[in-house]
Structure formats: structure tokens, C-alpha cells
Coordinates of C-alpha atoms and ligand atoms in Angstrom, one line a residue:
M43 CA -137.3 21.0 357.1
H44 CA -140.9 20.6 356.0
L45 CA -140.4 23.2 353.3
T46 CA -137.2 21.6 352.1
I47 CA -138.8 18.3 351.6
H48 CA -141.7 19.9 350.0
S49 CA -139.6 21.8 347.4
S50 CA -137.5 18.7 346.5
W51 CA -140.8 16.8 345.8
V52 CA -141.9 19.7 343.7
I53 CA -138.7 19.5 341.7
K54 CA -138.9 15.7 341.4
L55 CA -142.4 15.8 340.1
V56 CA -142.4 18.9 338.0
I57 CA -139.0 18.9 336.3
P58 CA -139.3 15.4 334.6
T59 CA -142.8 16.3 333.4
F60 CA -141.5 19.6 332.0
I61 CA -138.6 17.9 330.3
S62 CA -140.8 15.3 328.7
F63 CA -143.2 18.0 327.6
M64 CA -140.4 19.9 326.0
A65 CA -138.9 16.8 324.3
C66 CA -142.3 15.8 323.0
N67 CA -143.0 19.3 321.8
S68 CA -139.7 19.7 320.0
N69 CA -140.1 16.2 318.3
T70 CA -143.6 16.7 317.1
T71 CA -144.3 20.4 316.4
K72 CA -141.1 22.4 316.2
E73 CA -138.9 22.4 313.2
P74 CA -135.2 21.9 314.0
I75 CA -133.5 25.3 314.6
P76 CA -131.5 26.2 311.5
P77 CA -127.8 26.6 312.4
N78 CA -125.9 29.8 311.9
I79 CA -123.2 29.5 309.2
I80 CA -119.9 31.2 308.9
F81 CA -117.9 30.6 305.8
I82 CA -114.3 31.8 306.2
M83 CA -112.2 32.0 303.1
S84 CA -108.6 33.2 302.8
D85 CA -107.0 34.1 299.5
D86 CA -104.5 31.6 298.2
H87 CA -104.1 29.8 301.5
T88 CA -102.8 26.4 300.3
T89 CA -102.9 23.0 302.0
Q90 CA -99.1 22.9 302.4
A91 CA -99.3 25.9 304.8
F92 CA -101.3 24.0 307.5
G93 CA -100.4 21.5 310.2
I94 CA -103.3 19.2 309.5
Y95 CA -102.4 18.4 305.8
G96 CA -99.0 17.1 306.8
S97 CA -96.8 18.8 304.2
R98 CA -93.1 19.6 304.6
L99 CA -94.2 22.8 306.3
A100 CA -96.4 21.2 308.9
S101 CA -93.6 21.0 311.5
L102 CA -93.4 24.8 311.5
N103 CA -96.9 24.8 313.0
P104 CA -98.1 27.7 310.9
T105 CA -101.8 27.3 311.8
P106 CA -102.4 26.2 315.4
T107 CA -105.9 27.8 315.7
L108 CA -107.1 26.5 312.3
D109 CA -105.6 23.0 313.0
Q110 CA -107.6 22.8 316.2
L111 CA -110.8 24.0 314.6
A112 CA -110.3 21.4 311.9
Q113 CA -109.7 18.6 314.4
E114 CA -112.9 19.5 316.2
G115 CA -114.8 18.8 313.0
M116 CA -114.4 17.0 309.6
I117 CA -111.3 17.5 307.4
F118 CA -111.7 17.0 303.6
D119 CA -108.5 15.5 302.1
N120 CA -109.8 15.6 298.5
C121 CA -111.3 19.1 298.0
F122 CA -110.4 20.7 294.6
V123 CA -111.0 23.9 292.8
T124 CA -112.5 23.8 289.3
N125 CA -110.5 26.7 288.0
S126 CA -107.5 27.8 290.1
I127 CA -107.8 31.6 290.1
C128 CA -109.6 34.1 292.3
V129 CA -112.6 35.3 290.4
P130 CA -113.8 32.1 288.8
S131 CA -113.3 30.2 292.0
R132 CA -115.4 32.7 293.9
A133 CA -118.1 32.7 291.2
A134 CA -118.3 28.9 291.4
I135 CA -118.7 29.1 295.2
I136 CA -121.5 31.7 294.9
T137 CA -123.4 30.0 292.0
G138 CA -122.7 26.3 292.6
Q139 CA -121.9 26.2 288.9
H140 CA -118.9 25.6 286.7
S141 CA -117.4 28.4 284.6
Q142 CA -119.2 28.0 281.3
T143 CA -122.6 27.9 283.1
N144 CA -122.1 30.9 285.3
G145 CA -120.1 32.7 282.6
V146 CA -117.1 33.5 284.8
I147 CA -114.2 31.9 283.1
D148 CA -111.4 34.4 283.8
L149 CA -110.4 37.4 285.9
E150 CA -112.6 39.7 283.9
G151 CA -115.7 37.9 285.1
K152 CA -118.5 39.3 287.2
L153 CA -121.8 38.2 288.8
S154 CA -125.0 40.3 288.7
M155 CA -127.0 40.4 291.9
D156 CA -129.6 38.0 290.3
Q157 CA -126.8 35.5 289.7
Q158 CA -125.6 35.6 293.3
Y159 CA -127.6 32.5 294.1
L160 CA -126.0 31.5 297.4
P161 CA -127.0 34.7 299.4
Q162 CA -130.3 34.9 297.6
E163 CA -131.2 31.3 298.6
M164 CA -130.0 31.9 302.2
K165 CA -132.3 34.9 302.4
K166 CA -135.2 32.8 301.2
L167 CA -134.5 30.4 304.0
G168 CA -134.8 33.2 306.6
Y169 CA -131.2 34.0 307.1
Q170 CA -129.6 37.3 307.8
T171 CA -126.8 37.5 305.3
A172 CA -123.5 39.4 305.5
I173 CA -120.2 39.5 303.6
V174 CA -116.9 41.1 304.9
G175 CA -113.6 41.4 303.1
K176 CA -112.6 40.3 299.6
W177 CA -115.4 40.0 297.1
H178 CA -113.9 40.4 293.6
L179 CA -117.1 39.7 291.6
R180 CA -117.6 43.4 290.6
H181 CA -121.3 43.9 291.0
E182 CA -122.9 44.9 294.2
P183 CA -123.1 42.0 296.7
A184 CA -126.6 40.7 297.1
F185 CA -126.3 40.4 300.9
D186 CA -128.2 42.2 303.6
Y187 CA -125.0 43.7 304.8
Y188 CA -121.6 44.1 303.1
Q189 CA -118.3 45.8 303.7
V190 CA -116.0 44.6 300.9
L191 CA -112.7 45.5 299.4
P192 CA -112.6 47.0 295.9
G193 CA -111.0 44.4 293.6
Q194 CA -108.0 42.9 295.4
G195 CA -108.0 45.6 298.0
K196 CA -105.0 46.9 299.9
Y197 CA -103.1 45.1 302.7
F198 CA -102.6 48.3 304.8
D199 CA -105.3 50.9 305.6
P200 CA -107.7 49.4 303.1
E201 CA -110.7 51.2 301.8
F202 CA -114.1 49.3 301.7
R203 CA -117.2 49.5 299.7
V204 CA -120.3 49.8 301.9
Q205 CA -124.1 50.4 301.6
G206 CA -125.1 54.0 301.7
E207 CA -126.9 56.8 300.0
K208 CA -125.0 56.8 296.8
P209 CA -125.3 53.9 294.3
W210 CA -122.7 51.0 294.3
P211 CA -119.7 51.3 294.3
E212 CA -119.6 55.0 295.4
N213 CA -120.1 54.6 299.1
T214 CA -116.7 53.9 300.7
V215 CA -115.1 54.0 304.1
E216 CA -111.4 54.3 305.0
T217 CA -109.9 52.1 307.7
Q218 CA -106.5 51.9 309.3
G219 CA -104.4 48.8 310.0
H220 CA -103.6 45.5 308.4
S221 CA -106.4 44.1 306.3
S222 CA -106.6 40.8 308.3
D223 CA -107.1 42.7 311.5
V224 CA -109.5 45.2 310.0
I225 CA -111.6 42.5 308.3
T226 CA -112.0 40.7 311.7
D227 CA -112.8 44.0 313.4
I228 CA -115.6 44.7 310.9
T229 CA -117.0 41.2 311.5
L230 CA -117.0 41.6 315.2
D231 CA -118.6 45.0 314.8
W232 CA -121.3 43.4 312.7
F233 CA -122.0 40.8 315.4
E234 CA -122.1 43.5 318.1
N235 CA -124.2 46.1 316.3
K236 CA -125.9 44.8 313.2
R237 CA -126.8 41.2 313.7
D238 CA -130.5 40.4 314.4
P239 CA -130.5 37.8 317.2
N240 CA -134.0 36.7 316.1
Q241 CA -132.7 35.4 312.8
P242 CA -130.1 32.7 312.0
F243 CA -127.1 34.3 310.2
F244 CA -125.1 33.4 307.2
L245 CA -121.7 35.3 307.2
M246 CA -119.0 35.1 304.6
Q247 CA -115.7 36.4 306.0
H248 CA -113.0 36.6 303.3
Y249 CA -109.5 37.6 304.0
K250 CA -107.2 39.2 301.5
A251 CA -104.2 37.4 303.0
P252 CA -102.0 35.6 302.1
H253 CA -102.3 36.7 298.4
D254 CA -99.2 38.3 296.9
D255 CA -97.4 40.6 297.6
F256 CA -97.5 38.9 301.0
E257 CA -97.5 42.0 303.2
H258 CA -97.8 41.0 306.8
A259 CA -98.6 43.1 309.9
P260 CA -95.4 44.5 311.5
R261 CA -95.8 42.4 314.6
Y262 CA -94.9 39.3 312.5
H263 CA -91.6 40.7 311.3
D264 CA -89.6 38.3 313.5
Y265 CA -91.9 35.3 313.0
L266 CA -89.8 32.4 311.5
E267 CA -86.9 34.8 311.1
E268 CA -84.3 32.4 312.5
V269 CA -85.9 29.3 310.9
I270 CA -84.7 27.6 307.7
I271 CA -87.9 26.7 305.8
P272 CA -87.9 23.2 304.4
E273 CA -87.5 23.2 300.6
P274 CA -89.2 20.9 298.2
E275 CA -86.8 18.7 296.3
S276 CA -88.4 19.7 293.0
L277 CA -87.3 23.3 293.6
Y278 CA -84.0 22.5 292.0
D279 CA -84.8 19.5 289.9
N280 CA -88.2 19.0 288.3
K281 CA -87.2 15.6 287.0
T282 CA -89.8 14.3 284.5
N283 CA -92.7 16.4 285.6
G284 CA -94.5 18.2 282.7
S285 CA -94.4 17.7 278.9
V286 CA -93.6 19.6 275.8
A287 CA -96.7 21.7 276.6
T288 CA -95.0 23.0 279.8
R289 CA -91.3 22.6 278.9
G290 CA -91.2 22.9 275.1
I291 CA -89.4 20.5 272.8
N292 CA -86.0 19.8 274.4
D293 CA -86.9 22.1 277.3
S294 CA -87.0 25.0 274.8
L295 CA -89.8 26.9 276.6
T296 CA -88.7 26.6 280.2
R297 CA -87.5 30.2 280.1
I298 CA -91.0 31.6 279.5
I299 CA -93.6 29.0 280.8
G300 CA -94.5 29.0 284.4
S301 CA -93.4 31.8 286.7
S302 CA -90.6 30.5 289.0
V303 CA -88.8 30.9 292.3
S304 CA -85.4 30.6 290.5
R305 CA -84.3 32.9 287.7
R306 CA -85.4 30.2 285.2
N307 CA -88.4 32.1 284.0
L308 CA -87.2 35.3 282.3
V309 CA -90.6 36.9 282.1
R310 CA -91.6 36.6 285.8
N311 CA -89.9 35.1 288.8
Q312 CA -90.1 35.6 292.5
A313 CA -86.8 37.5 292.7
M314 CA -88.5 40.2 290.5
N315 CA -91.7 40.0 292.6
L316 CA -89.9 40.4 295.9
Y317 CA -87.3 42.9 295.2
M318 CA -89.1 44.7 292.4
D319 CA -85.9 44.8 290.4
S320 CA -87.3 47.2 287.9
T321 CA -84.2 47.1 285.7
V322 CA -84.5 43.4 285.2
Y323 CA -88.3 43.6 285.0
R324 CA -88.1 46.3 282.3
A325 CA -85.4 44.5 280.4
Y326 CA -87.7 41.5 280.0
R327 CA -90.9 43.3 279.4
N328 CA -90.2 43.4 275.7
A329 CA -91.2 40.1 274.1
Q330 CA -88.5 40.4 271.5
E331 CA -85.8 40.6 274.2
V332 CA -87.3 37.6 275.9
A333 CA -87.4 35.8 272.6
E334 CA -83.6 36.4 272.2
D335 CA -82.8 35.0 275.6
E336 CA -85.3 32.2 275.8
L337 CA -83.3 29.7 273.8
K338 CA -80.4 29.9 276.2
P339 CA -81.0 27.1 278.7
F340 CA -81.2 27.8 282.4
I341 CA -78.3 26.1 284.2
N342 CA -78.9 25.4 287.8
T343 CA -75.3 26.1 288.8
P344 CA -74.3 26.1 292.5
E345 CA -74.4 29.9 292.4
E346 CA -77.9 29.8 291.0
K347 CA -79.0 27.4 293.7
V348 CA -77.8 29.8 296.3
N349 CA -79.8 32.6 294.7
T350 CA -82.9 30.3 294.4
S351 CA -82.6 29.3 298.0
I352 CA -82.4 32.9 299.3
V353 CA -85.4 33.9 297.2
Y354 CA -87.3 30.8 298.4
Q355 CA -86.7 31.5 302.1
E356 CA -87.9 35.1 301.8
Y357 CA -90.9 34.1 299.7
L358 CA -92.0 31.5 302.2
K359 CA -91.4 33.7 305.2
R360 CA -93.5 36.5 303.8
Y361 CA -96.2 34.1 302.9
L362 CA -96.3 32.3 306.2
R363 CA -96.3 35.6 308.1
C364 CA -99.5 36.5 306.3
V365 CA -100.9 33.0 307.2
K366 CA -100.0 33.5 310.8
G367 CA -101.9 36.8 310.8
V368 CA -105.0 35.0 309.5
D369 CA -104.7 32.2 312.1
D370 CA -104.4 34.7 315.0
N371 CA -107.4 36.6 313.7
I372 CA -109.5 33.4 313.5
K373 CA -108.6 32.9 317.2
R374 CA -110.1 36.4 317.9
L375 CA -113.3 35.4 316.0
L376 CA -113.6 32.0 317.8
D377 CA -113.0 33.6 321.2
Y378 CA -115.7 36.1 320.5
L379 CA -118.2 33.4 319.3
K380 CA -117.5 31.4 322.5
S381 CA -118.0 34.4 324.7
K382 CA -121.5 35.0 323.1
N383 CA -122.5 31.3 323.2
L384 CA -122.4 31.2 319.4
L385 CA -119.6 28.7 318.9
D386 CA -121.4 25.4 319.1
N387 CA -124.6 26.4 317.3
T388 CA -122.7 27.8 314.3
V389 CA -121.4 25.8 311.4
I390 CA -117.9 27.1 310.8
I391 CA -116.3 26.4 307.4
Y392 CA -112.8 27.3 306.5
T393 CA -111.2 27.2 303.0
G394 CA -108.9 29.0 300.6
D395 CA -110.1 30.1 297.2
Q396 CA -107.6 27.7 295.6
G397 CA -104.2 26.2 296.3
F398 CA -100.8 27.8 295.6
M399 CA -97.4 26.7 294.5
L400 CA -94.8 27.3 297.2
G401 CA -91.8 26.4 295.1
E402 CA -92.9 22.9 294.1
H403 CA -91.5 22.2 290.6
D404 CA -89.9 25.7 291.0
Y405 CA -93.3 27.3 290.4
I406 CA -95.0 30.2 292.2
D407 CA -98.6 31.3 292.0
K408 CA -101.6 29.1 291.2
R409 CA -103.5 28.4 287.9
W410 CA -101.9 24.9 287.3
M411 CA -103.9 21.7 287.6
Y412 CA -100.9 20.4 289.6
E413 CA -101.8 19.2 293.0
E414 CA -100.6 22.1 295.2
S415 CA -102.5 24.6 293.1
M416 CA -105.7 22.5 292.5
R417 CA -106.2 21.2 296.0
M418 CA -108.1 23.4 298.5
P419 CA -108.0 23.2 302.3
F420 CA -111.5 22.5 303.5
F421 CA -112.9 21.7 306.9
V422 CA -116.1 22.1 308.9
R423 CA -116.8 22.3 312.6
Y424 CA -120.3 21.9 313.9
P425 CA -120.5 19.7 317.0
E426 CA -124.3 19.4 316.8
S427 CA -124.0 17.0 313.9
I428 CA -120.4 16.5 312.9
K429 CA -118.2 14.3 314.9
S430 CA -114.9 15.7 316.0
G431 CA -111.7 14.1 314.7
T432 CA -113.2 12.9 311.4
R433 CA -111.6 13.0 307.9
T434 CA -112.9 12.0 304.6
S435 CA -111.4 11.1 301.2
A436 CA -114.6 11.8 299.3
I437 CA -113.9 14.1 296.3
I438 CA -115.6 17.4 296.5
N439 CA -115.1 20.7 294.7
N440 CA -116.0 24.3 295.1
T441 CA -119.3 24.0 293.2
D442 CA -120.5 21.7 296.0
F443 CA -120.1 24.4 298.7
A444 CA -123.3 26.4 298.0
P445 CA -125.5 23.2 297.7
T446 CA -124.1 22.0 301.0
M447 CA -124.7 25.2 302.9
I448 CA -128.2 25.5 301.5
A449 CA -128.9 21.9 302.7
L450 CA -127.4 22.6 306.1
A451 CA -129.7 25.6 306.3
G452 CA -132.6 23.2 305.7
G453 CA -133.2 24.1 302.1
A454 CA -133.5 22.0 299.0
V455 CA -130.6 22.2 296.6
P456 CA -131.8 24.2 293.5
E457 CA -131.9 22.4 290.2
Y458 CA -129.8 25.0 288.5
M459 CA -126.8 24.2 290.7
Q460 CA -124.3 21.7 289.3
G461 CA -122.6 21.0 292.6
R462 CA -124.0 18.5 295.1
S463 CA -124.6 18.7 298.8
F464 CA -122.2 16.7 300.9
K465 CA -124.3 17.3 304.1
E466 CA -124.7 13.5 304.4
I467 CA -120.9 13.0 304.4
L468 CA -120.5 15.6 307.1
E469 CA -123.2 14.0 309.3
S470 CA -122.5 10.3 308.7
G471 CA -118.8 10.4 307.9
I472 CA -119.6 8.0 305.1
E473 CA -119.2 8.6 301.4
P474 CA -122.6 7.7 299.7
E475 CA -122.6 4.9 297.2
H476 CA -123.2 7.0 294.1
W477 CA -120.9 9.9 295.1
P478 CA -118.8 11.3 292.1
Q479 CA -115.4 9.6 291.8
E480 CA -113.8 12.4 289.8
T481 CA -113.7 16.2 289.5
Y482 CA -113.2 18.3 286.4
Y483 CA -110.8 21.2 286.0
R484 CA -110.3 23.9 283.5
Y485 CA -107.9 26.9 283.3
W486 CA -108.6 29.3 280.5
M487 CA -106.2 32.3 280.8
H488 CA -103.6 31.0 278.4
M489 CA -100.1 32.5 279.1
A490 CA -101.7 35.4 281.1
H491 CA -100.1 37.8 283.6
R492 CA -96.6 36.7 282.8
H493 CA -97.2 33.8 285.0
A494 CA -97.5 32.2 281.6
N495 CA -99.4 29.0 282.2
P496 CA -100.7 27.4 279.1
A497 CA -104.5 26.8 279.1
H498 CA -105.5 23.2 280.0
F499 CA -108.3 21.0 281.3
G500 CA -108.4 17.6 282.9
I501 CA -109.9 15.1 285.3
R502 CA -108.8 14.0 288.7
T503 CA -109.8 10.8 290.5
K504 CA -108.7 9.6 293.9
D505 CA -105.8 7.8 292.3
Y506 CA -105.0 9.5 289.0
K507 CA -104.8 12.8 287.2
L508 CA -105.1 13.3 283.4
I509 CA -104.4 16.8 282.0
F510 CA -104.7 18.0 278.4
F511 CA -102.8 21.2 277.5
Y512 CA -104.5 22.5 274.4
G513 CA -102.3 25.6 274.4
R514 CA -104.7 28.1 272.8
Y515 CA -106.3 31.4 273.8
W516 CA -110.0 31.1 274.6
V517 CA -110.8 33.7 272.1
D518 CA -109.6 33.2 268.6
T519 CA -106.4 35.2 268.0
D520 CA -108.1 36.9 265.0
D521 CA -110.8 38.2 267.4
P522 CA -110.2 41.9 268.5
Q523 CA -111.2 40.7 272.0
A524 CA -108.1 38.6 272.1
K525 CA -105.9 41.7 271.7
W526 CA -107.9 43.5 274.4
N527 CA -107.5 40.7 276.9
R528 CA -103.8 40.4 276.2
E529 CA -103.4 44.0 277.0
S530 CA -105.7 43.9 280.0
W531 CA -103.8 41.0 281.5
G532 CA -100.4 42.4 280.6
N533 CA -99.7 39.5 278.5
D534 CA -97.3 40.3 275.6
Y535 CA -96.4 36.7 275.1
A536 CA -99.7 35.2 274.0
R537 CA -99.0 32.6 271.5
H538 CA -99.9 29.1 270.7
T539 CA -98.0 26.6 272.8
P540 CA -97.4 22.9 272.1
V541 CA -100.2 20.5 272.8
A542 CA -99.7 17.6 275.1
W543 CA -101.3 15.2 277.5
E544 CA -100.0 14.5 281.0
F545 CA -100.8 11.6 283.3
Y546 CA -99.8 11.1 287.0
D547 CA -100.3 8.1 289.2
L548 CA -101.0 9.8 292.4
K549 CA -100.7 6.8 294.6
Q550 CA -97.2 6.0 293.4
D551 CA -96.1 9.6 292.7
P552 CA -98.1 12.0 294.9
K553 CA -95.7 14.9 294.1
E554 CA -96.3 14.4 290.4
M555 CA -92.6 14.1 289.5
T556 CA -93.1 11.8 286.5
N557 CA -95.5 12.3 283.6
Q558 CA -96.5 8.7 282.8
Y559 CA -98.6 9.5 279.8
H560 CA -96.5 7.5 277.4
N561 CA -95.9 4.5 279.7
P562 CA -97.7 1.6 278.0
D563 CA -98.5 0.0 281.5
Y564 CA -101.0 2.8 282.0
A565 CA -102.6 2.7 278.5
E566 CA -105.8 1.2 279.6
T567 CA -106.2 3.4 282.7
I568 CA -105.6 6.5 280.5
E569 CA -108.2 5.3 277.9
N570 CA -110.7 4.9 280.7
L571 CA -109.9 8.3 282.1
K572 CA -110.3 9.9 278.7
E573 CA -113.8 8.4 278.4
R574 CA -114.7 9.8 281.8
L575 CA -113.2 13.2 280.9
W576 CA -115.3 13.5 277.7
E577 CA -118.4 12.4 279.6
T578 CA -117.8 14.8 282.4
R579 CA -117.4 17.7 280.0
E580 CA -120.7 16.8 278.4
D581 CA -122.5 16.4 281.8
L582 CA -121.2 19.8 283.1
N583 CA -121.8 21.8 280.0
E584 CA -118.0 22.3 279.8
T585 CA -117.4 21.2 276.2
D586 CA -115.7 23.6 273.6
E587 CA -118.7 23.8 271.4
R588 CA -118.5 27.6 271.6
Y589 CA -114.8 27.6 270.9
P590 CA -114.3 25.9 267.5
H591 CA -110.6 26.8 267.3
I592 CA -110.0 24.9 270.6
Q593 CA -112.3 22.0 269.6
Q594 CA -110.2 21.6 266.5
V595 CA -107.1 21.1 268.6
I596 CA -109.0 18.6 270.8
D597 CA -110.2 16.6 267.8
Q598 CA -106.7 16.6 266.3
Y599 CA -104.9 15.5 269.5
K600 CA -107.7 13.4 271.2
D601 CA -106.0 10.1 270.5
S602 CA -102.4 11.2 270.3
Ligands
CA748 CA1 -107.0 33.5 295.1

């Protein structure tokens, strides 16, 4: 009895003193502990293929794990890519810079180790750095540890590039299984066997899925098999979306511009992609043959609609099966982190490297400045400083990711980065007063890869989008480089395409069904947006000073 009383007194006296000592100590002498950071990125995982973004596909519940992760943190509704294609997006993320500043404007781009600013800065801040999965920036990754796919990598039994005795990229390892499973396995192995528990970590885990050709693990074969996937209305009728730049005069270019779900596009459509109908494919490889057919309009007959619907169902099912594989693997990762007490002291970021067209406007693939392609999923969980269940409409883009992660790690954002840290938005939930109200976009690869998207640039605000299709190759067509790039990209159809502006009122028309550029009611708004577009291009070093043949087009059509 005596002892019991004695011990409880000891506890009452000693514990509060100890706690106040600790609190005092941490407030005055100890720096805040830098959080671990995991940046998870999938390839071509678009906002329509989530529950949280409320698209027509949300009711299919394609991402239960990711939705929950997002709801425990902050969801960004206005996150956009600056150039909707793999390599330039990844370069923007690693450098915090737009394409003309980091030099990566197309799929041929690469980043030297010195230019890989994000891992370099994180190392300087005392982080152990690692990257697993898709890399695609060609030079050796400047991370403490890497195991990365060569180029796009393979879906099944992928080979990886690793550190070793031989110089990059000669050290490789073989693996077995589906890439999403294997990439997660490698990450878990890194945690178990290679992580230094005395250092905070910065891990980039990049899935190959759900990039085309949408090969899922066999266990998903029956997923959604019996379900009819909701279709976008614009799959069959694109109404007044687009302009002469995307459709040609009197729709004369609809057979060659913009790869399609339907058989509208003669050069590349999803039926060819899915079924590899090599006879059809070969028949249209020849530009001359395409030229002969392209003037015949595509009639969306009842028979064609049936074809389109069959292709669409198969396209979406394959895509969503890949998405499901990613979602299940994220669950494995989160369960592991939880079991090791790493879940709540780690900033977890999830995104896709750009959006993707899932049949909206009858388009497949990305590249377009249209919403489904330009918009990125983006959310962050970190219960220490981000309230769960928060959402923001602040506009951010992929050049802002590196500055934000550096700021979260306790560093100062380097001057050479063009993006801005949105750490304050994450922590306060409030968009700061002088936060940018627009984001700039530029797609360079004119008519490449038989997806055949004309080159364009533009500006997006919360309410509006203005796009200028200048319809020219980035190299002058007299330049030998132009020919090399055409061959390298498999683009036999490079040609000048018509120039036009497009304008969408996103509040009235969120699906971008009507180009309102010539509606006089919007004349003042459009004038104002053009001013902001030219200013933004100057501010971001994104003018066409180095491309006089494009500048000439801009000068000629500026006020048209
Ligand atoms: Ca991509």
C-alpha cells in the first residue's frame, strides 16, 4: 500500500515535469523533424478514372484506396499539366521549370544528372532519395537509389536499370510479374533492406500503368466484365467543340486529326490499337492512301455507333483494370507504412503525369489542351499539418510540385525554379492573395505519332480557356531535324494545319462542347485573356523568339 502511494506520487510529480521539459526543449532548441515524402505517380491516370473527381465513371468506384487516401488529406480540383505528354511532364516535375527553360519540349528530351534539381535539392536537405518504376528522362537518375524501367518499360516481366559495377545503363535486373506488382515489391524491399532509418526519406514511386496498351494483371480479367461502362455524350456527337484547326474547313480534316475511339480517324483509332488489325493499319500507313480517303466524311451510322460502342467498352475496361491494379498496390504500400509506423509522419502525394481522353469528343490519348487531357489528379495526405477532408480550387501546375516538396522538407525554393510552393495552401486551406490565377500550356509535337494533334498553346483560368492552334512543326520544315523527328515519331503526315483560336466558358460549358471564340458576348473576356497569355509567355520564357517561323504565324493571326 505504502509503495503504491509512493509510486503514484512519483508519477504525478515526475511525468508533468518531464513533459514540460520536453515541450520546452522542442520549442526552443530542436528544429521540427522533416517529414518523409512519398511522391506516387501513375502514367496517364486521368481524373475521370477516380471516385473523388465525380466523373461519369465515379459510380464504378475504380479507386477505393486512392479515394480514401485523398479524403484524408487535401484534394486539388484545379491541377494542370504544362505539356500533356510523358517526358516533358516528368521533366517539369523534376526541374520545377517549363519546357523551354529545362529544354525538354518533346519525347526526345532528357535531363542530365546536374539538371535533376529535385533529388539534388532533397539530398542537400539531408534526405535519403530513391526512385522506383518509370523514369523516362534517359540519363542516370541522380538519386541515392534507383531501380527504373528502360524507356516505357514492359507490363509483364519488366527489366529494370539499377546501380552496379558497369556504367549506366548497363546494369540491369530481370523481374517476373506485372509491372504494378513488381514496382510495389521493389519499393517494399527498399524500405525493408535499403532505407536508412536515421535519415528522412524522399521516395518517388512511378507506375507504368495505366499507359497504353493497357495490359492488366490476369487477376483483373473479370473486373467490370459484366458492367456497361457509361459513355460520354460527345463520343458520338462532338457538336461545336473545336475549330478549323482541329476539324478542317467544313470538317475536311476530321479523318486525320485526333486519334479516335470510332473509325473516324483513318490514321489511328482505338480499334486498330486494341485489335492490332494489321491489314487496316498497313493500309493506312501510306500517307497517299490516307490522302485519298480523307475527303470522304465519316458518317456516324447506326452500324458505326455499334462498332464505336464495342471498342469503347473494351478500351475502358482494359484501362480501368490497369487502374484497379494500381489502386490495390497502393493499399499494399499504405498497409506496409502503417505497420511500420510510417503512415502519419510521411507526406503522401498522388498524381498522374497528365490526364487522358477516355472517349470524350471521340478522342483517345492525351496531348490536347482539352480538359480531360490537361487536368491532373493531385492530392496530398499528411495529418500532421493538412486537415482531412479539405479541397481547394487554387490553380497549380506540375512545375509547382518540386518547389512545394522542397518547402515541405524545410528548404527554400531555389530561384531557378519557375513553379511556386503551395505549402501554405496545404497547411491553411486558403489560397493566398497573390496566388496565380492562370496556368500556361504548350504542346509542341505537331501531328506526331499518328495521334495527329496539331501544335498549340494557351491559357486556363478558373472560368475560361483560350487556345491558339498555330499548326506548325517546332522545327522549320526545311530543317533536316524536322525530317529526322518525323521519322523518329513515325509521323508521315507532318504538314501545316489550319490556324485558329478556341475559347471555352468552363462555368457554362465544363465539357467544352462549344467553341465560343467568335461569340461577340465574349469579345472583352477574350481580349483580356490574350493580354494575360502574352504576359505569361514573357514571364515564363515561353515565347517563340527561337522559332521565327512560328512567331510569324502568331503575328499574323494574333488579332484574327
Ligand atoms: Ca504519361
